[in-house]
Short mmCIF file of N, CA and C and ligand atoms in Angstrom, two decimals:
data_model
loop_
_atom_site.label_atom_id
_atom_site.label_comp_id
_atom_site.label_asym_id
_atom_site.label_seq_id
_atom_site.Cartn_x
_atom_site.Cartn_y
_atom_site.Cartn_z
N MET A 1 -17.13 44.66 23.85
CA MET A 1 -16.11 45.10 22.97
C MET A 1 -15.33 43.70 22.47
N THR A 2 -15.52 43.41 20.92
CA THR A 2 -14.85 42.44 20.28
C THR A 2 -13.95 43.00 19.32
N ASP A 3 -12.55 42.63 19.44
CA ASP A 3 -11.58 43.09 18.55
C ASP A 3 -10.91 41.75 18.14
N PRO A 4 -10.67 41.60 16.77
CA PRO A 4 -10.04 40.59 16.12
C PRO A 4 -8.41 40.37 16.88
N LYS A 5 -7.64 41.61 17.25
CA LYS A 5 -6.29 41.29 17.74
C LYS A 5 -6.17 40.84 19.16
N LEU A 6 -7.38 40.83 19.89
CA LEU A 6 -7.72 40.49 21.24
C LEU A 6 -7.82 39.14 21.57
N THR A 7 -7.14 38.41 22.38
CA THR A 7 -7.02 37.14 22.88
C THR A 7 -7.24 37.01 24.64
N VAL A 8 -8.46 36.61 25.04
CA VAL A 8 -8.35 36.65 26.43
C VAL A 8 -7.16 35.78 27.16
N VAL A 9 -6.48 36.45 28.14
CA VAL A 9 -5.37 35.55 28.85
C VAL A 9 -5.88 35.50 30.38
N VAL A 10 -6.53 36.45 30.86
CA VAL A 10 -6.93 36.23 32.29
C VAL A 10 -8.42 36.94 32.16
N SER A 11 -9.54 35.71 32.43
CA SER A 11 -10.83 36.34 32.17
C SER A 11 -11.04 37.07 33.62
N SER A 12 -12.28 38.11 33.49
CA SER A 12 -12.93 38.66 34.50
C SER A 12 -13.08 37.91 35.68
N GLU A 13 -13.84 36.99 35.37
CA GLU A 13 -13.96 35.85 36.56
C GLU A 13 -12.79 35.38 37.26
N LYS A 14 -11.93 35.12 36.59
CA LYS A 14 -10.56 34.60 37.15
C LYS A 14 -9.87 35.76 38.02
N ILE A 15 -10.10 37.16 37.67
CA ILE A 15 -9.28 38.21 37.85
C ILE A 15 -10.07 38.65 39.32
N GLN A 16 -11.45 38.63 39.28
CA GLN A 16 -12.12 38.77 40.58
C GLN A 16 -12.10 37.82 41.66
N THR A 17 -11.91 36.53 41.05
CA THR A 17 -11.81 35.54 42.11
C THR A 17 -10.43 35.50 43.07
N ARG A 18 -9.56 35.61 41.97
CA ARG A 18 -8.03 36.01 42.75
C ARG A 18 -8.02 37.27 43.35
N ILE A 19 -8.49 38.40 43.23
CA ILE A 19 -8.58 39.62 43.95
C ILE A 19 -9.19 39.21 45.35
N ARG A 20 -10.33 38.44 45.56
CA ARG A 20 -10.81 38.42 46.69
C ARG A 20 -10.01 37.63 47.69
N GLU A 21 -9.18 36.52 47.00
CA GLU A 21 -8.12 35.66 47.68
C GLU A 21 -7.14 36.59 48.36
N LEU A 22 -6.55 37.67 47.31
CA LEU A 22 -5.71 38.32 47.73
C LEU A 22 -5.97 39.63 48.81
N GLY A 23 -7.00 39.87 48.48
CA GLY A 23 -7.81 40.77 49.69
C GLY A 23 -7.78 40.03 51.34
N ALA A 24 -8.34 38.91 51.29
CA ALA A 24 -8.10 38.21 52.35
C ALA A 24 -6.78 37.88 52.84
N GLN A 25 -6.12 37.89 52.04
CA GLN A 25 -4.58 37.43 52.60
C GLN A 25 -3.94 38.64 53.27
N ILE A 26 -4.15 39.68 52.42
CA ILE A 26 -3.72 41.00 52.83
C ILE A 26 -4.01 41.19 54.23
N SER A 27 -5.47 41.27 54.20
CA SER A 27 -6.25 41.59 55.59
C SER A 27 -5.96 40.65 56.89
N ALA A 28 -5.41 39.59 56.39
CA ALA A 28 -4.87 38.58 57.60
C ALA A 28 -3.36 38.92 57.92
N ASP A 29 -2.78 39.61 56.80
CA ASP A 29 -1.18 39.80 57.26
C ASP A 29 -1.17 41.16 57.75
N TYR A 30 -2.07 41.97 57.84
CA TYR A 30 -1.94 43.29 58.47
C TYR A 30 -3.52 43.50 59.65
N PRO A 31 -3.48 42.47 60.53
CA PRO A 31 -4.53 42.75 61.23
C PRO A 31 -4.95 43.87 62.15
N THR A 32 -3.98 44.70 62.25
CA THR A 32 -4.01 46.08 63.01
C THR A 32 -3.19 46.98 62.37
N GLY A 33 -3.19 48.15 62.90
CA GLY A 33 -2.50 49.27 62.38
C GLY A 33 -2.89 50.04 61.26
N ASP A 34 -2.14 51.09 60.92
CA ASP A 34 -2.87 51.72 59.62
C ASP A 34 -2.16 50.85 58.44
N LEU A 35 -2.82 51.08 57.61
CA LEU A 35 -2.50 50.76 56.32
C LEU A 35 -2.71 51.57 54.93
N TYR A 36 -1.58 51.75 54.11
CA TYR A 36 -1.87 52.53 53.04
C TYR A 36 -1.58 51.63 51.70
N PHE A 37 -2.70 51.97 50.72
CA PHE A 37 -2.26 51.40 49.45
C PHE A 37 -2.12 52.53 48.70
N ILE A 38 -0.84 52.42 47.61
CA ILE A 38 -0.55 53.30 46.87
C ILE A 38 -0.73 52.63 45.58
N CYS A 39 -1.47 53.34 44.81
CA CYS A 39 -1.93 53.15 43.47
C CYS A 39 -1.09 53.58 42.37
N ILE A 40 -0.47 52.83 41.54
CA ILE A 40 0.23 53.52 40.44
C ILE A 40 -0.41 53.73 39.27
N LEU A 41 -0.63 55.05 38.97
CA LEU A 41 -1.42 55.34 37.80
C LEU A 41 -0.65 54.92 36.72
N LYS A 42 -1.51 54.79 35.35
CA LYS A 42 -3.11 54.62 35.69
C LYS A 42 -3.34 53.23 35.67
N GLY A 43 -2.44 52.47 35.22
CA GLY A 43 -2.76 51.06 35.08
C GLY A 43 -3.55 50.28 36.01
N ALA A 44 -3.18 50.65 37.37
CA ALA A 44 -3.41 49.99 38.68
C ALA A 44 -4.76 50.27 38.82
N CYS A 45 -5.34 51.35 38.41
CA CYS A 45 -6.62 51.88 39.11
C CYS A 45 -7.91 50.80 39.15
N PHE A 46 -8.05 50.20 38.51
CA PHE A 46 -8.99 48.98 38.51
C PHE A 46 -8.74 48.03 39.63
N PHE A 47 -7.48 47.51 39.45
CA PHE A 47 -7.05 46.53 40.61
C PHE A 47 -7.03 47.02 41.88
N LEU A 48 -6.80 48.44 41.86
CA LEU A 48 -6.87 48.97 43.29
C LEU A 48 -8.23 49.14 43.88
N THR A 49 -9.45 49.58 43.06
CA THR A 49 -10.66 49.74 43.67
C THR A 49 -11.02 48.37 43.84
N ASP A 50 -10.89 47.14 43.22
CA ASP A 50 -11.39 46.13 43.31
C ASP A 50 -10.86 45.25 44.77
N LEU A 51 -9.43 45.50 44.63
CA LEU A 51 -8.36 45.10 45.92
C LEU A 51 -9.00 45.78 47.16
N ALA A 52 -9.23 46.88 47.23
CA ALA A 52 -9.46 47.80 48.39
C ALA A 52 -11.15 47.47 48.86
N ARG A 53 -11.84 47.19 47.78
CA ARG A 53 -13.04 46.65 48.27
C ARG A 53 -13.20 45.07 48.77
N ALA A 54 -12.14 44.21 48.29
CA ALA A 54 -11.94 42.85 48.95
C ALA A 54 -11.39 42.79 50.10
N MET A 55 -10.79 43.93 50.73
CA MET A 55 -10.08 44.05 52.03
C MET A 55 -11.31 43.59 52.99
N LYS A 56 -10.97 43.23 54.52
CA LYS A 56 -11.78 43.05 55.45
C LYS A 56 -11.39 43.85 56.51
N ARG A 57 -10.74 45.02 56.01
CA ARG A 57 -10.40 46.06 57.34
C ARG A 57 -10.35 47.70 56.56
N ASP A 58 -10.33 48.32 57.40
CA ASP A 58 -9.89 49.54 56.69
C ASP A 58 -8.58 49.74 56.04
N VAL A 59 -8.69 50.61 55.06
CA VAL A 59 -7.28 50.83 54.25
C VAL A 59 -7.57 52.48 53.60
N SER A 60 -6.34 52.95 53.68
CA SER A 60 -6.23 54.44 53.33
C SER A 60 -5.70 54.39 51.82
N LEU A 61 -6.01 55.17 51.01
CA LEU A 61 -5.59 55.39 49.33
C LEU A 61 -4.92 56.60 49.25
N ASP A 62 -3.77 56.30 48.30
CA ASP A 62 -3.28 57.32 47.64
C ASP A 62 -2.74 56.97 46.58
N PHE A 63 -2.07 57.89 45.34
CA PHE A 63 -1.74 57.75 44.02
C PHE A 63 -0.58 58.31 43.75
N MET A 64 0.05 57.60 42.99
CA MET A 64 1.24 58.18 42.64
C MET A 64 1.41 57.84 40.74
N GLY A 65 1.91 59.05 40.37
CA GLY A 65 2.09 58.80 38.75
C GLY A 65 3.28 58.67 38.24
N ILE A 66 3.56 57.56 37.58
CA ILE A 66 5.19 57.15 37.18
C ILE A 66 4.99 57.05 35.62
N SER A 67 6.01 57.63 34.94
CA SER A 67 5.98 57.17 33.58
C SER A 67 7.51 56.84 32.98
N THR A 68 7.11 55.57 32.36
CA THR A 68 8.22 54.63 31.87
C THR A 68 8.21 54.49 30.62
N TYR A 69 7.04 54.19 29.63
CA TYR A 69 6.68 53.86 28.54
C TYR A 69 6.07 54.77 28.05
N GLY A 70 6.49 55.44 26.61
CA GLY A 70 5.71 56.20 25.91
C GLY A 70 4.64 55.65 25.06
N LYS A 71 4.66 55.83 23.91
CA LYS A 71 3.52 54.88 23.10
C LYS A 71 4.26 53.59 22.72
N GLU A 72 5.45 53.37 23.18
CA GLU A 72 6.07 51.98 22.59
C GLU A 72 5.59 50.88 23.47
N LYS A 73 5.74 49.87 23.10
CA LYS A 73 5.25 48.53 23.81
C LYS A 73 6.60 47.85 24.54
N SER A 74 7.65 48.79 24.49
CA SER A 74 8.68 48.27 25.66
C SER A 74 9.42 49.36 26.27
N SER A 75 10.07 49.22 27.42
CA SER A 75 10.46 50.12 28.43
C SER A 75 11.60 51.29 27.40
N SER A 76 11.37 52.36 27.82
CA SER A 76 12.59 53.29 27.56
C SER A 76 13.58 53.07 28.62
N GLY A 77 13.32 52.46 29.59
CA GLY A 77 14.28 52.49 30.78
C GLY A 77 14.27 53.76 31.44
N GLU A 78 13.67 54.71 31.29
CA GLU A 78 13.55 55.99 32.24
C GLU A 78 12.55 56.00 32.83
N VAL A 79 12.61 56.52 34.20
CA VAL A 79 11.60 56.36 35.13
C VAL A 79 11.50 57.74 35.74
N ARG A 80 10.59 58.20 35.96
CA ARG A 80 10.03 59.73 36.27
C ARG A 80 8.66 59.62 37.23
N VAL A 81 8.68 60.54 38.03
CA VAL A 81 7.56 60.63 38.78
C VAL A 81 6.70 61.99 38.40
N THR A 82 5.51 61.72 37.90
CA THR A 82 4.79 62.67 37.31
C THR A 82 3.81 63.26 38.33
N LYS A 83 3.25 62.28 39.21
CA LYS A 83 2.48 62.98 40.50
C LYS A 83 2.81 62.17 41.65
N ASP A 84 3.27 63.02 42.99
CA ASP A 84 3.66 62.57 43.81
C ASP A 84 2.49 62.02 44.73
N LEU A 85 2.99 61.49 46.02
CA LEU A 85 1.85 61.15 47.11
C LEU A 85 1.46 62.50 47.79
N ASP A 86 0.02 62.55 48.29
CA ASP A 86 -0.46 63.55 48.89
C ASP A 86 -0.08 63.66 50.47
N ILE A 87 0.21 62.16 51.06
CA ILE A 87 0.62 61.90 52.29
C ILE A 87 1.89 61.55 52.64
N SER A 88 2.34 61.65 53.83
CA SER A 88 3.55 61.42 54.04
C SER A 88 3.39 59.71 54.47
N ILE A 89 4.42 58.90 54.36
CA ILE A 89 4.46 57.50 54.58
C ILE A 89 5.16 57.18 55.88
N GLU A 90 5.87 58.13 56.31
CA GLU A 90 6.77 58.00 57.58
C GLU A 90 6.10 57.16 58.32
N GLY A 91 6.43 55.93 58.99
CA GLY A 91 6.00 55.12 60.01
C GLY A 91 4.77 54.32 59.72
N SER A 92 4.42 54.28 58.28
CA SER A 92 3.11 53.57 57.79
C SER A 92 3.61 52.22 57.17
N ASN A 93 2.46 51.15 57.56
CA ASN A 93 2.71 50.03 56.57
C ASN A 93 1.91 50.41 55.07
N VAL A 94 2.77 50.35 54.19
CA VAL A 94 2.47 50.86 52.67
C VAL A 94 2.25 49.36 51.85
N ILE A 95 1.50 49.42 50.80
CA ILE A 95 1.57 48.28 49.89
C ILE A 95 1.35 49.10 48.56
N ILE A 96 2.47 49.04 47.79
CA ILE A 96 2.26 49.37 46.18
C ILE A 96 1.12 48.62 45.56
N VAL A 97 0.28 49.30 44.85
CA VAL A 97 -0.73 48.42 44.08
C VAL A 97 -0.24 48.62 42.49
N GLU A 98 0.28 47.82 41.87
CA GLU A 98 0.65 47.87 40.34
C GLU A 98 0.06 47.08 39.68
N ASP A 99 -0.27 47.27 38.25
CA ASP A 99 -0.77 46.66 37.53
C ASP A 99 -0.09 45.40 36.98
N ILE A 100 1.35 45.63 36.58
CA ILE A 100 2.20 44.47 36.08
C ILE A 100 3.43 44.68 36.31
N VAL A 101 4.41 43.75 36.59
CA VAL A 101 5.77 43.83 36.79
C VAL A 101 6.60 43.28 35.31
N ASP A 102 6.97 44.00 34.73
CA ASP A 102 7.58 43.37 33.44
C ASP A 102 9.31 43.46 33.52
N SER A 103 9.91 44.57 33.33
CA SER A 103 11.23 44.34 33.46
C SER A 103 11.68 44.91 34.94
N GLY A 104 10.96 45.17 35.53
CA GLY A 104 10.99 45.68 36.86
C GLY A 104 11.67 46.85 37.40
N VAL A 105 12.18 47.86 36.40
CA VAL A 105 12.80 49.19 36.42
C VAL A 105 12.00 49.82 37.18
N THR A 106 10.68 49.84 36.78
CA THR A 106 9.81 50.96 37.38
C THR A 106 9.66 50.55 39.03
N LEU A 107 9.43 49.38 39.43
CA LEU A 107 9.06 49.28 40.86
C LEU A 107 10.60 49.09 41.58
N ASN A 108 11.54 48.72 40.97
CA ASN A 108 12.67 48.73 41.75
C ASN A 108 13.28 50.14 41.84
N TYR A 109 13.04 51.02 41.15
CA TYR A 109 13.19 52.39 41.32
C TYR A 109 12.15 52.90 42.18
N LEU A 110 10.85 52.78 42.52
CA LEU A 110 10.00 53.12 43.34
C LEU A 110 10.24 52.60 44.60
N MET A 111 10.58 51.48 44.61
CA MET A 111 11.11 50.83 46.13
C MET A 111 12.09 51.75 46.76
N HIS A 112 13.21 52.09 45.92
CA HIS A 112 14.06 52.72 46.41
C HIS A 112 13.66 54.32 46.92
N VAL A 113 12.91 55.02 45.97
CA VAL A 113 12.33 56.35 46.17
C VAL A 113 11.58 56.28 47.43
N LEU A 114 10.65 55.20 47.86
CA LEU A 114 9.72 55.24 48.88
C LEU A 114 10.37 55.00 50.14
N ASP A 115 11.39 53.87 50.08
CA ASP A 115 11.93 53.35 51.37
C ASP A 115 12.76 54.59 51.88
N GLN A 116 13.14 55.64 51.27
CA GLN A 116 14.07 56.83 51.92
C GLN A 116 12.91 57.79 52.53
N ARG A 117 11.74 57.29 52.59
CA ARG A 117 10.75 58.28 53.27
C ARG A 117 10.23 57.50 54.48
N LYS A 118 10.94 56.38 54.79
CA LYS A 118 10.90 55.79 56.01
C LYS A 118 9.73 55.21 56.41
N PRO A 119 8.87 54.41 55.61
CA PRO A 119 7.69 53.80 55.93
C PRO A 119 8.11 52.74 56.86
N ARG A 120 7.02 52.03 57.63
CA ARG A 120 7.30 51.20 58.42
C ARG A 120 7.54 49.95 57.92
N SER A 121 6.73 49.46 57.02
CA SER A 121 6.98 48.45 56.06
C SER A 121 6.48 48.83 54.73
N ILE A 122 6.98 48.08 53.81
CA ILE A 122 6.60 48.20 52.24
C ILE A 122 6.66 46.94 51.65
N ARG A 123 5.56 46.43 50.82
CA ARG A 123 5.37 45.44 49.95
C ARG A 123 4.71 45.90 48.96
N ILE A 124 4.79 44.82 47.80
CA ILE A 124 4.31 45.39 46.41
C ILE A 124 3.11 44.32 46.16
N ALA A 125 1.85 44.62 45.76
CA ALA A 125 0.90 44.03 45.14
C ALA A 125 0.68 44.27 43.73
N ALA A 126 0.92 43.21 42.88
CA ALA A 126 0.81 43.22 41.32
C ALA A 126 -0.24 42.22 40.81
N LEU A 127 -0.92 42.63 40.06
CA LEU A 127 -1.87 41.76 39.43
C LEU A 127 -1.34 40.91 38.38
N LEU A 128 -0.42 41.23 37.76
CA LEU A 128 0.57 40.37 36.75
C LEU A 128 1.72 40.45 36.82
N ASP A 129 2.53 39.60 36.69
CA ASP A 129 3.84 39.22 36.64
C ASP A 129 4.33 38.60 35.51
N LYS A 130 5.43 39.25 34.84
CA LYS A 130 6.05 38.41 33.70
C LYS A 130 7.45 38.36 34.02
N PRO A 131 7.77 37.14 34.87
CA PRO A 131 8.87 36.91 35.35
C PRO A 131 10.01 36.69 34.53
N GLU A 132 9.89 36.16 33.14
CA GLU A 132 11.08 36.16 32.34
C GLU A 132 11.66 37.42 31.82
N ARG A 133 10.86 38.48 31.71
CA ARG A 133 11.31 39.50 31.53
C ARG A 133 12.11 40.58 32.35
N ARG A 134 12.30 39.95 33.55
CA ARG A 134 12.87 40.69 34.61
C ARG A 134 14.45 41.35 34.43
N LEU A 135 15.04 42.63 34.38
CA LEU A 135 16.00 43.16 34.08
C LEU A 135 16.65 43.68 35.65
N ARG A 136 15.58 43.89 36.44
CA ARG A 136 16.10 44.20 37.84
C ARG A 136 15.40 43.62 38.84
N PRO A 137 15.74 43.33 39.99
CA PRO A 137 15.25 42.54 40.86
C PRO A 137 14.19 43.03 41.70
N VAL A 138 12.84 42.32 41.78
CA VAL A 138 11.79 43.13 42.51
C VAL A 138 11.08 41.82 43.15
N HIS A 139 10.85 42.05 44.63
CA HIS A 139 10.03 40.71 45.03
C HIS A 139 8.65 41.41 45.18
N VAL A 140 7.89 40.75 44.36
CA VAL A 140 6.23 40.72 44.55
C VAL A 140 5.73 40.08 45.68
N HIS A 141 5.51 40.64 46.59
CA HIS A 141 4.72 39.83 47.88
C HIS A 141 3.17 39.14 47.57
N TYR A 142 2.53 39.97 46.81
CA TYR A 142 1.09 39.66 46.63
C TYR A 142 0.86 39.61 45.03
N ALA A 143 0.94 38.38 44.55
CA ALA A 143 0.76 38.33 43.09
C ALA A 143 -0.21 37.81 42.47
N GLY A 144 -0.85 38.46 41.47
CA GLY A 144 -2.22 37.85 40.91
C GLY A 144 -2.14 36.83 40.05
N PHE A 145 -1.22 36.96 39.05
CA PHE A 145 -0.89 35.95 38.05
C PHE A 145 0.23 36.04 37.45
N GLN A 146 1.07 34.92 37.07
CA GLN A 146 2.00 34.80 36.24
C GLN A 146 1.83 34.69 34.85
N ILE A 147 2.14 35.71 34.08
CA ILE A 147 1.78 35.39 32.59
C ILE A 147 3.14 35.18 31.75
N GLU A 148 2.94 34.76 30.56
CA GLU A 148 4.00 34.66 29.62
C GLU A 148 4.17 35.86 29.04
N ASP A 149 5.58 35.82 28.13
CA ASP A 149 6.04 37.08 27.81
C ASP A 149 5.15 37.73 26.43
N ARG A 150 3.78 38.26 26.62
CA ARG A 150 3.07 38.76 25.71
C ARG A 150 2.47 40.01 26.26
N PHE A 151 2.49 41.05 25.45
CA PHE A 151 1.89 42.27 25.45
C PHE A 151 0.42 42.12 25.88
N VAL A 152 0.24 42.43 26.85
CA VAL A 152 -1.56 42.53 27.30
C VAL A 152 -2.00 43.91 27.72
N VAL A 153 -3.40 43.83 27.35
CA VAL A 153 -4.11 45.10 27.72
C VAL A 153 -5.57 44.71 28.49
N GLY A 154 -6.27 45.77 28.91
CA GLY A 154 -7.32 45.53 29.51
C GLY A 154 -7.26 45.43 31.17
N TYR A 155 -8.44 45.91 31.67
CA TYR A 155 -8.47 45.80 33.13
C TYR A 155 -7.42 46.60 33.71
N GLY A 156 -7.41 47.80 32.90
CA GLY A 156 -6.39 49.07 33.58
C GLY A 156 -5.29 49.23 32.55
N LEU A 157 -4.81 47.97 31.84
CA LEU A 157 -3.56 48.14 31.15
C LEU A 157 -3.90 48.77 29.75
N ASP A 158 -2.89 49.47 29.02
CA ASP A 158 -3.30 50.06 27.81
C ASP A 158 -2.25 49.81 26.96
N HIS A 159 -2.71 49.87 25.79
CA HIS A 159 -1.66 50.52 24.64
C HIS A 159 -1.97 51.68 24.00
N ALA A 160 -1.04 52.53 24.25
CA ALA A 160 -1.40 54.08 23.58
C ALA A 160 -2.63 54.69 24.16
N GLU A 161 -3.05 54.13 25.53
CA GLU A 161 -4.48 54.80 25.97
C GLU A 161 -5.71 54.31 25.75
N LYS A 162 -5.32 52.97 25.01
CA LYS A 162 -6.69 52.51 24.45
C LYS A 162 -6.73 51.06 25.22
N TYR A 163 -8.05 50.50 25.34
CA TYR A 163 -8.14 49.13 25.78
C TYR A 163 -8.35 49.13 27.32
N ARG A 164 -7.97 50.19 28.09
CA ARG A 164 -8.05 50.20 29.43
C ARG A 164 -9.34 49.48 30.15
N ASN A 165 -10.46 49.99 29.47
CA ASN A 165 -11.65 49.34 30.35
C ASN A 165 -12.29 48.22 29.80
N LEU A 166 -11.33 47.34 29.05
CA LEU A 166 -11.90 45.96 29.04
C LEU A 166 -11.88 45.27 30.47
N ASP A 167 -12.90 44.22 30.69
CA ASP A 167 -13.06 43.43 31.78
C ASP A 167 -11.92 42.62 31.88
N ASP A 168 -11.60 41.80 30.94
CA ASP A 168 -10.81 40.77 30.94
C ASP A 168 -9.32 41.30 30.32
N VAL A 169 -7.99 40.69 30.88
CA VAL A 169 -6.55 40.93 30.39
C VAL A 169 -6.66 40.27 29.01
N CYS A 170 -6.35 40.72 28.22
CA CYS A 170 -6.09 40.29 26.86
C CYS A 170 -4.98 40.36 26.18
N ALA A 171 -4.25 39.33 25.26
CA ALA A 171 -3.02 39.65 24.64
C ALA A 171 -3.49 40.40 23.37
N LEU A 172 -2.57 41.54 22.85
CA LEU A 172 -2.77 42.16 21.87
C LEU A 172 -1.87 41.83 20.83
N ASP A 173 -2.40 41.25 19.80
CA ASP A 173 -1.50 40.65 18.76
C ASP A 173 -1.23 41.97 17.89
N PRO A 174 0.09 41.81 17.28
CA PRO A 174 0.32 42.94 16.34
C PRO A 174 -0.43 42.76 15.10
N GLU A 175 -0.76 44.13 14.42
CA GLU A 175 -1.72 43.88 13.11
C GLU A 175 -0.92 43.14 12.05
P1 IMP B 201 8.69 47.50 33.95
O1 IMP B 201 9.35 48.91 34.62
O2 IMP B 201 9.10 47.22 32.96
O3 IMP B 201 8.44 46.59 34.91
O4 IMP B 201 7.09 48.18 33.60
C1 IMP B 201 6.14 48.24 34.32
C2 IMP B 201 5.19 49.06 33.75
O5 IMP B 201 5.09 49.05 32.06
C3 IMP B 201 4.04 48.77 34.18
O6 IMP B 201 3.37 49.21 35.20
C4 IMP B 201 2.84 49.09 32.83
O7 IMP B 201 2.42 50.15 32.69
C5 IMP B 201 3.80 48.56 31.82
N1 IMP B 201 3.71 47.36 31.12
C6 IMP B 201 4.45 46.52 31.05
N2 IMP B 201 4.23 45.22 30.36
C7 IMP B 201 2.94 45.76 30.00
C8 IMP B 201 1.81 44.93 28.95
O8 IMP B 201 2.08 43.68 28.70
N3 IMP B 201 1.00 45.77 28.68
C9 IMP B 201 0.90 47.22 28.97
N4 IMP B 201 1.52 47.87 29.79
C10 IMP B 201 2.90 46.97 30.32
MG1 MG B 202 1.93 51.03 35.22
#
């Protein structure tokens, strides 16, 4: 897929190398006990499947749907759970797997929601982080790449449901 509006920001090779490092790091941090990866749909699904396969230990998976953005490129500030977990996380080690932390509104809200369910521990793994844009505090324990303030697509990230299946993370320039 070549598109004149797209510029590669993080290549597929860099993504895969970094995910192997993160998988090794998370595996070392959780040598025993149960571990749940909670994938935030839909953007994090590619990151989840690659990260889970980079793990050196067993990991359980579940999915959560959150809506913040409509077709706009900026957050409406409203967060809604559109699909909840199938499992109880009480007493479990949980890692939220997210594609990108932008304003922090989504993850700040989600940490609050999931904390009330009394997990044993909870951390965040995010492939991308745009720290300049932060409005709410979020501690990203496992961050793939910090990127500058540009709207990006690919490797799960979309614009109006397009471009998710690109191998690379690319900046989408306005037409
Ligand atoms: P936040 O609540 O502002 O941190 O937004 C987080 C969510 O917004 C992410 O899970 C993405 O779905 C979406 N998002 C933020 N920045 C981008 C971007 O550059 N491209 C695509 N989606 C983005
Ligand atoms: Mg998302």
